[in-house]
PDB file of C-alpha atoms and ligand atoms in Angstrom:
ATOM      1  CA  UNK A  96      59.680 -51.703 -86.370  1.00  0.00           C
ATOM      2  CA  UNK A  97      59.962 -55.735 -86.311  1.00  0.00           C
ATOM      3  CA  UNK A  98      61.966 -56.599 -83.411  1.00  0.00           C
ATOM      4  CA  UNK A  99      62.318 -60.552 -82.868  1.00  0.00           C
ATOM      5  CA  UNK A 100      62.847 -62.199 -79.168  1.00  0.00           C
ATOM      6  CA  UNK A 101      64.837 -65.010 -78.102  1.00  0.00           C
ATOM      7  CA  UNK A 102      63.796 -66.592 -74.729  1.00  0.00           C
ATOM      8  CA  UNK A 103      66.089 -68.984 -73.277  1.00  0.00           C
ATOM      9  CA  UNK A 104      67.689 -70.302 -70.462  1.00  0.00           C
ATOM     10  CA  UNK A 105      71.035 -69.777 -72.722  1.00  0.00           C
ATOM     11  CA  UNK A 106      72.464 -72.424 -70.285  1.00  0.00           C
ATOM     12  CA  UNK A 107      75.078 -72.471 -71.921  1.00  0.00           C
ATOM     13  CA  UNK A 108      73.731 -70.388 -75.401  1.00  0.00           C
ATOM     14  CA  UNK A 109      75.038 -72.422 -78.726  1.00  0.00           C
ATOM     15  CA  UNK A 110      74.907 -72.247 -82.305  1.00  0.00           C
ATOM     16  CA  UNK A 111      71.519 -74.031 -83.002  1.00  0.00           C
ATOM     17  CA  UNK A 112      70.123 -70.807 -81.112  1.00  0.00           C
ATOM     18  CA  UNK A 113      71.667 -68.190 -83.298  1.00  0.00           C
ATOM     19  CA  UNK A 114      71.197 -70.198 -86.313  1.00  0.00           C
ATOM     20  CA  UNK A 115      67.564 -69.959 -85.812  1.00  0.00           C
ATOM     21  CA  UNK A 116      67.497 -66.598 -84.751  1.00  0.00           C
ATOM     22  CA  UNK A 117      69.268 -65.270 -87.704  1.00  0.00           C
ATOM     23  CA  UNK A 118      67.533 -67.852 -89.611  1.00  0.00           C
ATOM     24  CA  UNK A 119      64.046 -66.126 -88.787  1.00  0.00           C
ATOM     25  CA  UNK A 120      65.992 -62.342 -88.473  1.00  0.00           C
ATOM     26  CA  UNK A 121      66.239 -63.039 -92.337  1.00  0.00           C
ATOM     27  CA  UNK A 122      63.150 -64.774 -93.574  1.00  0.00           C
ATOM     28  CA  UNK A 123      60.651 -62.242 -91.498  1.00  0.00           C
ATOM     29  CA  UNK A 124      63.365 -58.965 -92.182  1.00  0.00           C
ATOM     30  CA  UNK A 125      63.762 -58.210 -88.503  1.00  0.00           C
ATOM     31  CA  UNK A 126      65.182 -54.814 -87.401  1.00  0.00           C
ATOM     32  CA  UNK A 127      66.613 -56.589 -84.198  1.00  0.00           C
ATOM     33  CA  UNK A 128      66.759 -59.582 -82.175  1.00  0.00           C
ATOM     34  CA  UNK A 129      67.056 -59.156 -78.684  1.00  0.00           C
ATOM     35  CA  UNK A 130      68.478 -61.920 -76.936  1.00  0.00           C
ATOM     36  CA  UNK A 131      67.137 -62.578 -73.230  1.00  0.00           C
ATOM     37  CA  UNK A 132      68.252 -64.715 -71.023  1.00  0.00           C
ATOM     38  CA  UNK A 133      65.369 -66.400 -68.810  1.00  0.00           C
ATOM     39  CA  UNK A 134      66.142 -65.318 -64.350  1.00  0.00           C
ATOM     40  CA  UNK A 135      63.934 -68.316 -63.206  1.00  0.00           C
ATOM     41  CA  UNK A 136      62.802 -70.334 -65.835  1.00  0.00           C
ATOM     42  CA  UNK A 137      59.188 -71.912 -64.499  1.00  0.00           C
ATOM     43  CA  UNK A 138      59.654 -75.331 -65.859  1.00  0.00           C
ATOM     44  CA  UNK A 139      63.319 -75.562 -64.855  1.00  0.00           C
ATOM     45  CA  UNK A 140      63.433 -75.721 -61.487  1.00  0.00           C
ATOM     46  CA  UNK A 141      64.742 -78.479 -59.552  1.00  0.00           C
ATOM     47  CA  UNK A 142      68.068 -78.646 -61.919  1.00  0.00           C
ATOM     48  CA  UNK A 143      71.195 -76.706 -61.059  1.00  0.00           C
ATOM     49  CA  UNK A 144      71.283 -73.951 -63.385  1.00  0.00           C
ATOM     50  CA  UNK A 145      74.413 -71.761 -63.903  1.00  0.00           C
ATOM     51  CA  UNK A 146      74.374 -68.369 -62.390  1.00  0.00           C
ATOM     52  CA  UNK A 147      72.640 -65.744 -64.376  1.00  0.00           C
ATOM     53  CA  UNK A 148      76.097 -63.668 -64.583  1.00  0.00           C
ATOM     54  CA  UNK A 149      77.424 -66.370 -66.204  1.00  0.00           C
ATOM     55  CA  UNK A 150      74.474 -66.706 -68.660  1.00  0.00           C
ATOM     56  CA  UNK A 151      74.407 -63.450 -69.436  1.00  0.00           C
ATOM     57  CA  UNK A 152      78.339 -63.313 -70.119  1.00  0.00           C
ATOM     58  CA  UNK A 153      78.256 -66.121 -72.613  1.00  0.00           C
ATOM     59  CA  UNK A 154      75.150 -64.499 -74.122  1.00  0.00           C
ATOM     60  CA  UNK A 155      76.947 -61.110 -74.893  1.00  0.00           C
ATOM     61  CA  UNK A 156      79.803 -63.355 -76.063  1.00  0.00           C
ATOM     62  CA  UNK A 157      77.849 -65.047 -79.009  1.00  0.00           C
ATOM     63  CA  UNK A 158      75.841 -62.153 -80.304  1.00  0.00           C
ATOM     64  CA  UNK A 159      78.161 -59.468 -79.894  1.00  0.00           C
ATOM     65  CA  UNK A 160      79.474 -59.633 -83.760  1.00  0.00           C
ATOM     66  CA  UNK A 161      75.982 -59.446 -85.310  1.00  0.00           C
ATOM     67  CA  UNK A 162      74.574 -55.936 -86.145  1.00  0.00           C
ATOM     68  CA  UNK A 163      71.409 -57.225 -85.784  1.00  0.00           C
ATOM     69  CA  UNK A 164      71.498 -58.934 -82.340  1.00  0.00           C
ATOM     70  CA  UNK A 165      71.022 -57.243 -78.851  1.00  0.00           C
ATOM     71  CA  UNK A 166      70.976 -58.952 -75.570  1.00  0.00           C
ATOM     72  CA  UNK A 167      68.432 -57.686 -72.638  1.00  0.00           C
ATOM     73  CA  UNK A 168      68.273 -58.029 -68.808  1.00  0.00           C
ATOM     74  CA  UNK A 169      64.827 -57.569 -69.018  1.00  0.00           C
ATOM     75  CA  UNK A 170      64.200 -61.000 -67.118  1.00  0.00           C
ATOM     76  CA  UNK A 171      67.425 -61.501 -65.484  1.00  0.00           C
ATOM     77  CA  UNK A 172      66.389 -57.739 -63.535  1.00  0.00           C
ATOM     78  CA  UNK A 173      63.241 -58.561 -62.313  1.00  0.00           C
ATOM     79  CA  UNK A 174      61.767 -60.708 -58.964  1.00  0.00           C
ATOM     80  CA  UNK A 175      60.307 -63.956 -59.544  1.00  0.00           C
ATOM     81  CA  UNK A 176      59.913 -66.395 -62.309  1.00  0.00           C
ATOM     82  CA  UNK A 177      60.525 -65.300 -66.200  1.00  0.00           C
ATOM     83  CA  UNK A 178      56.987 -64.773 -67.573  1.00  0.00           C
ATOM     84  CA  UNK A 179      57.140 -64.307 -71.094  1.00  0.00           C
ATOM     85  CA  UNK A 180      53.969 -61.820 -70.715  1.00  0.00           C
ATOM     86  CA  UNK A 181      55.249 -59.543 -68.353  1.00  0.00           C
ATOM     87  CA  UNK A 182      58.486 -59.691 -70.652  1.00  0.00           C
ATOM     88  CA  UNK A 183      56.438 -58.321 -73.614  1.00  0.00           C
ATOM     89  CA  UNK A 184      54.674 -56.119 -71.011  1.00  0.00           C
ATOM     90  CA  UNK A 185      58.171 -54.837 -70.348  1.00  0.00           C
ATOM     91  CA  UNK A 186      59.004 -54.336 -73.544  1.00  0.00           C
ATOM     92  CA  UNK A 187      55.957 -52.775 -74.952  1.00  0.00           C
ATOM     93  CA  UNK A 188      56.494 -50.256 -72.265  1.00  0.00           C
ATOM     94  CA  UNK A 189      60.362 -49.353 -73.789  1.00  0.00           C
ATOM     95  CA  UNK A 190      59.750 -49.496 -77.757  1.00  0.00           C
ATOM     96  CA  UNK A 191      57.715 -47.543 -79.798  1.00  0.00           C
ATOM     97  CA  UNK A 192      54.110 -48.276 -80.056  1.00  0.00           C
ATOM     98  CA  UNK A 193      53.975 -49.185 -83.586  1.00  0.00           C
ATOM     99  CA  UNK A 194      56.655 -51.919 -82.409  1.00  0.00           C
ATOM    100  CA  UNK A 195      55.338 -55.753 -83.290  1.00  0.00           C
ATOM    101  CA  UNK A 196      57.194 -58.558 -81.386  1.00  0.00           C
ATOM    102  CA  UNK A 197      57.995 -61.921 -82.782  1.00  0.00           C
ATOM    103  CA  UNK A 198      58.685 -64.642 -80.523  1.00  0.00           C
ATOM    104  CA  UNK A 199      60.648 -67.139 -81.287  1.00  0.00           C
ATOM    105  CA  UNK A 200      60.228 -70.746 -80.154  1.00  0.00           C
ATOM    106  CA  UNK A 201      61.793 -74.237 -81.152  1.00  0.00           C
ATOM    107  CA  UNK A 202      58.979 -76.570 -82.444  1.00  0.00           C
ATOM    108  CA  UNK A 203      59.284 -78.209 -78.804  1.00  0.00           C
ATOM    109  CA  UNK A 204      58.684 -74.968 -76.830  1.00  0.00           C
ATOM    110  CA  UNK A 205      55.424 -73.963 -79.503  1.00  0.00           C
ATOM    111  CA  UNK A 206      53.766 -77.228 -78.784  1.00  0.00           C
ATOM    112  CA  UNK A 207      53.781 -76.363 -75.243  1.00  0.00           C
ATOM    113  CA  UNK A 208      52.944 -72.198 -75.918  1.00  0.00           C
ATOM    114  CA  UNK A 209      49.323 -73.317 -74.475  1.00  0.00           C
ATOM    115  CA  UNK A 210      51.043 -74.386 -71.079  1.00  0.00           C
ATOM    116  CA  UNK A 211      52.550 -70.949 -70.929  1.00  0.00           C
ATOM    117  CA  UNK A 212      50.987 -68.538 -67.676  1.00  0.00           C
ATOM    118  CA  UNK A 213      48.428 -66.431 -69.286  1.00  0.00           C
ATOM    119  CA  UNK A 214      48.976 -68.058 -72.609  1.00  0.00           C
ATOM    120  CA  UNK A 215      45.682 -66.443 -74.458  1.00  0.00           C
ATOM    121  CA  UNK A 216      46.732 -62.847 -73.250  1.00  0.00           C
ATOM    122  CA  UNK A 217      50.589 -63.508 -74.061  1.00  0.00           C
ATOM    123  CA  UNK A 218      49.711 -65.131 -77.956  1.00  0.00           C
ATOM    124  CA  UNK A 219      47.480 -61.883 -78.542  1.00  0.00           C
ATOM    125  CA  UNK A 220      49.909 -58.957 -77.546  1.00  0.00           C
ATOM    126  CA  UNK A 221      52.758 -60.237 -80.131  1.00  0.00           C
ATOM    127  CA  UNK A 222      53.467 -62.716 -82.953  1.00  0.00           C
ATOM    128  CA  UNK A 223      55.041 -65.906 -82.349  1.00  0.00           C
ATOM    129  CA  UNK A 224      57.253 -67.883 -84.749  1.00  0.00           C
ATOM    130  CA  UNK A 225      57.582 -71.853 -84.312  1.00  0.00           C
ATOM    131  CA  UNK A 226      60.888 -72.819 -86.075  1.00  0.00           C
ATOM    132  CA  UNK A 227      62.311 -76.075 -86.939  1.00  0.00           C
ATOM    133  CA  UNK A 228      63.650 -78.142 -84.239  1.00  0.00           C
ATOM    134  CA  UNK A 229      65.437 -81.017 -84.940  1.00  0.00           C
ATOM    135  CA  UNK A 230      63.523 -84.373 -83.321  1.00  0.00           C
ATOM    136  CA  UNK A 231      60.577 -82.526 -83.019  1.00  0.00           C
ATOM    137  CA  UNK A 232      57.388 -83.238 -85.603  1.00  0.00           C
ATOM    138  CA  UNK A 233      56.066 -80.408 -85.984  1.00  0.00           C
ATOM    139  CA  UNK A 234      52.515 -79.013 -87.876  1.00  0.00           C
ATOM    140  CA  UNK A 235      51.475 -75.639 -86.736  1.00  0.00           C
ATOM    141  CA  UNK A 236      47.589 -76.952 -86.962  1.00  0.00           C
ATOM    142  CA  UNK A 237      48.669 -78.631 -83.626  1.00  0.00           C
ATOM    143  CA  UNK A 238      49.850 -75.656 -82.043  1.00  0.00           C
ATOM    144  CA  UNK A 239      46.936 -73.416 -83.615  1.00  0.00           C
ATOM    145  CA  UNK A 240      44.194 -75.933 -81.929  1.00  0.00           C
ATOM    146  CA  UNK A 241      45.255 -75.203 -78.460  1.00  0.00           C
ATOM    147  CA  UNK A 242      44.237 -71.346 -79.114  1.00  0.00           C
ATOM    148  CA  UNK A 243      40.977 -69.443 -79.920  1.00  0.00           C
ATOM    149  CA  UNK A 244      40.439 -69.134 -83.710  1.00  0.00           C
ATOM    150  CA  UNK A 245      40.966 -64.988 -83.865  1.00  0.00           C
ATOM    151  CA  UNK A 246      44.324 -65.785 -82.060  1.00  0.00           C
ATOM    152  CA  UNK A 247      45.902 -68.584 -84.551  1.00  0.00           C
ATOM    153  CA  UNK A 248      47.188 -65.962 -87.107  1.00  0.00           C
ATOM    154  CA  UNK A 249      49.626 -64.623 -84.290  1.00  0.00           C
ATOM    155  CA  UNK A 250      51.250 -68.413 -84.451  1.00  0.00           C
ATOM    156  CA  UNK A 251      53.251 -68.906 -87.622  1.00  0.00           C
ATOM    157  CA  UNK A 252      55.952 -71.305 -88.778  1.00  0.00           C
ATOM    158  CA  UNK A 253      59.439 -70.139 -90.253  1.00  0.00           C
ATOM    159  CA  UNK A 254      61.636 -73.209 -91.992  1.00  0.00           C
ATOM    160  CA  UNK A 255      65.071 -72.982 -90.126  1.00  0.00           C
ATOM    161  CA  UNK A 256      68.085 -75.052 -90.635  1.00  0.00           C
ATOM    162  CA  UNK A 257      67.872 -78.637 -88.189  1.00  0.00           C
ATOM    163  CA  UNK A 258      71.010 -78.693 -86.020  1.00  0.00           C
ATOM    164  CA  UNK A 259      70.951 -81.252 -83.565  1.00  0.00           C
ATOM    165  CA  UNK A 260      71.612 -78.838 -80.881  1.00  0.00           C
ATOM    166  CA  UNK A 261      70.866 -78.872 -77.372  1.00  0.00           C
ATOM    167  CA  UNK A 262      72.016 -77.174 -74.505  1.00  0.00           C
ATOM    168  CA  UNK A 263      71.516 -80.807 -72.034  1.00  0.00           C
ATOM    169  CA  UNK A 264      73.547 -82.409 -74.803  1.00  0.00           C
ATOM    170  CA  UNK A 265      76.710 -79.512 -74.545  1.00  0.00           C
ATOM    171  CA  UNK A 266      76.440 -80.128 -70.747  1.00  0.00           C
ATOM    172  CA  UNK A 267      76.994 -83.746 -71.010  1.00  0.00           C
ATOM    173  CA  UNK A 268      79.675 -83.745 -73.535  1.00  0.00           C
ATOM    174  CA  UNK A 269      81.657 -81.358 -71.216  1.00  0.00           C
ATOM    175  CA  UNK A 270      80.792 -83.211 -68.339  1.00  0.00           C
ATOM    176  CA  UNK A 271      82.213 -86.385 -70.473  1.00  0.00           C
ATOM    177  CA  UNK A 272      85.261 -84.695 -71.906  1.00  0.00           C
ATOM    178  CA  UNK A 273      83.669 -84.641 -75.255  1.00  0.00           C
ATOM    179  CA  UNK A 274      84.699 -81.949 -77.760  1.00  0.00           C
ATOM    180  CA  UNK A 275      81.900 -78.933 -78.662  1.00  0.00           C
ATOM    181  CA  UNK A 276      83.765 -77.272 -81.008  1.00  0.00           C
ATOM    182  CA  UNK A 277      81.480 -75.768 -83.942  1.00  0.00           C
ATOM    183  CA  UNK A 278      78.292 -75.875 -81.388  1.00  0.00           C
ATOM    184  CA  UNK A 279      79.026 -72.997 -79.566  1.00  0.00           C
ATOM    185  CA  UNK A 280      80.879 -69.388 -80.608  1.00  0.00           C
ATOM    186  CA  UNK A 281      84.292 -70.014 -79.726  1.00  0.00           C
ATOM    187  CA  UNK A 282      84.131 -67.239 -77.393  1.00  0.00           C
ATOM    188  CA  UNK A 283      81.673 -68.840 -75.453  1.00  0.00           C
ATOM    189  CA  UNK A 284      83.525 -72.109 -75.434  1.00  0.00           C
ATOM    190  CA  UNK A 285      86.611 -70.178 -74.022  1.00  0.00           C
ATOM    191  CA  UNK A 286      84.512 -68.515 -72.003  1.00  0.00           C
ATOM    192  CA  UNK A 287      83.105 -71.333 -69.988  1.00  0.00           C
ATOM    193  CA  UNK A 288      86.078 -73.863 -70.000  1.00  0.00           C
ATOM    194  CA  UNK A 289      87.888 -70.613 -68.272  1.00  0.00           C
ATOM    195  CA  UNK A 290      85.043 -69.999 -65.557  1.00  0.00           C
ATOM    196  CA  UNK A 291      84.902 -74.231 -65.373  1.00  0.00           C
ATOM    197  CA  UNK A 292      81.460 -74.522 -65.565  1.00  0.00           C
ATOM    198  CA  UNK A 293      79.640 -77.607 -66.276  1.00  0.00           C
ATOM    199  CA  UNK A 294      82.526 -79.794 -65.616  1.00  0.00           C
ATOM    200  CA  UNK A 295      82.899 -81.499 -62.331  1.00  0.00           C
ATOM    201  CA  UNK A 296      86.687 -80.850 -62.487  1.00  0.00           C
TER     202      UNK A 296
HETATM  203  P1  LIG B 207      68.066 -77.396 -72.590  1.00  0.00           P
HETATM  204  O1  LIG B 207      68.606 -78.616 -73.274  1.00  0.00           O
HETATM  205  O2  LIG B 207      68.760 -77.017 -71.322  1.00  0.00           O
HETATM  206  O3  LIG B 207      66.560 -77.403 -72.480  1.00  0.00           O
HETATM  207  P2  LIG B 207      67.928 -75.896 -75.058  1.00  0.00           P
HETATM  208  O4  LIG B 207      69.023 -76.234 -76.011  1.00  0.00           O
HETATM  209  O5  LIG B 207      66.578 -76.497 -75.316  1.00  0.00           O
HETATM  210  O6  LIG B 207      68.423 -76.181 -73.575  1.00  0.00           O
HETATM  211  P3  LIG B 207      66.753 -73.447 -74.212  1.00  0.00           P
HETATM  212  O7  LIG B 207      67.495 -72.332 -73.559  1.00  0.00           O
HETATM  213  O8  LIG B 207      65.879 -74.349 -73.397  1.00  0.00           O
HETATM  214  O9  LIG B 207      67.840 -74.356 -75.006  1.00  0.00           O
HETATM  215  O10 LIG B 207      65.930 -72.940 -75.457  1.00  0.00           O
HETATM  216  C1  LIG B 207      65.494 -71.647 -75.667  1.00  0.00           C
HETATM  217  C2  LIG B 207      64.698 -71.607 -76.965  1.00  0.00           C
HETATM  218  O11 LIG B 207      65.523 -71.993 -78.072  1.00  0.00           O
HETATM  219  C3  LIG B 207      63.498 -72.602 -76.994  1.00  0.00           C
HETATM  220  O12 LIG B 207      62.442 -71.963 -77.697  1.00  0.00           O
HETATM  221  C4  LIG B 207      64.042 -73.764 -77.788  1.00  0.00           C
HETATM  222  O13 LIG B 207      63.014 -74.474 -78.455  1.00  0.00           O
HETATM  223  C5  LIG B 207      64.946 -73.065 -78.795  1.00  0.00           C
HETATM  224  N1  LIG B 207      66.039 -73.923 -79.257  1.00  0.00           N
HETATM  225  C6  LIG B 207      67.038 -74.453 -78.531  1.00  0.00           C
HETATM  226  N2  LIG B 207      67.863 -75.186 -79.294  1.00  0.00           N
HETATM  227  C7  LIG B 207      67.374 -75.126 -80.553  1.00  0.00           C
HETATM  228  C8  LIG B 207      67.781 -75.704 -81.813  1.00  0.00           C
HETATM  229  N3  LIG B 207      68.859 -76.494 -81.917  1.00  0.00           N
HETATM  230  N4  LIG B 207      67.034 -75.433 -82.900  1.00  0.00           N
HETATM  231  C9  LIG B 207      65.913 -74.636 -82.797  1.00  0.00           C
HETATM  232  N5  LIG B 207      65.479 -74.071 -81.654  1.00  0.00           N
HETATM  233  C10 LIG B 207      66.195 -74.306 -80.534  1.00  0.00           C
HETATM  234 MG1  LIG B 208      65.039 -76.597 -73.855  1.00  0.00          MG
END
């Protein structure tokens, strides 16, 4: 079993996401992909964040027409910050053992993998997948130096489509009035125009 995971802080969750999960669902043939919203991302604090509910919501919202895409609490249910190693940890503990977990990271996040708490132990209990992220340069070699050699072939690259999507970028277009039609599910824009979020209105 292949099962593919999407960290995020999904705040809000938009199509340059699920592009690149289903983008790397396809090219790797992925059972699943389970979606998982991030409780207390480590390098996000200090910014408001919206509430995990809300997260969540808008995460079920986007995926829920794929056959292949599953959303998990696994974060969002436990104390503390989001480590991605007790996530696998968590995981490992749930899915069969013959279960291999692919990661999946923008170029921006994989250049900073080696930043990650416990990074070593994290890369060598599952696979991780670098994809193409728009306004990033990105050549695995200079993710692959900042791990031990018998590690490297758990980082690999999968070409996804560029969408100059970002999550900031949604925030300040609603914040601005600014349409974001065709970057997020409809559903989710409905979704968070209805609940008001982002907007100072
Ligand atoms: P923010 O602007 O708030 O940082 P974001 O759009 O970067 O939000 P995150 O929730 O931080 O979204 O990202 C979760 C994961 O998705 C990261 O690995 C990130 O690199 C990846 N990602 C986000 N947007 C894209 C995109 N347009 N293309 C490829 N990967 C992306
Ligand atoms: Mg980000």
């Amino acid at each position: 079993m292949k099962v593919g995971i999407m960290g995020g802080t999904f705040d809000p969750i938009h199509n340059g996401h699920l592009a690149t999960a289903e983008a790397v669902n396809d090219a790797l043939a992925l059972d699943q992909v389970l979606f998982i919203p991030a409780a207390v991302p480590p390098h996000k604090r200090g910014r408001h964040i919206a509430d995990s509910f809300h997260r969540l919501a808008m995460t079920i919202l986007a995926t829920c027409s794929h056959p292949n895409f599953h959303v998990s609490t696994v974060e969002l249910d436990r104390e503390g910050p989001s480590y991605a190693v007790d996530t696998v940890d968590a995981l490992k503990n749930i899915f069969p053992s013959d279960t291999n977990f692919y990661f999946i990271l923008g170029a921006d996040a994989a250049l900073e993998l080696h930043t990650w708490h416990n990074a070593f132990e994290l890369v060598s209990k599952c696979f991780f997948v670098a994809a193409t992220r728009q306004g990033t340069d990105f050549d695995l070699a200079d993710v692959h130096k900042n791990f031990p050699v018998e590690l490297q072939h758990h980082i690999i690259h999968v070409e996804t489509p560029a969408l100059e999507i970002s999550s900031t970028d949604i925030r300040d277009k609603i914040l601005r009035h600014q349409s974001i039609k065709y970057l997020v599910p409809e559903p989710v824009e409905q979704y968070l125009r209805k609940e008001g979020l982002y907007c100072d209105c």
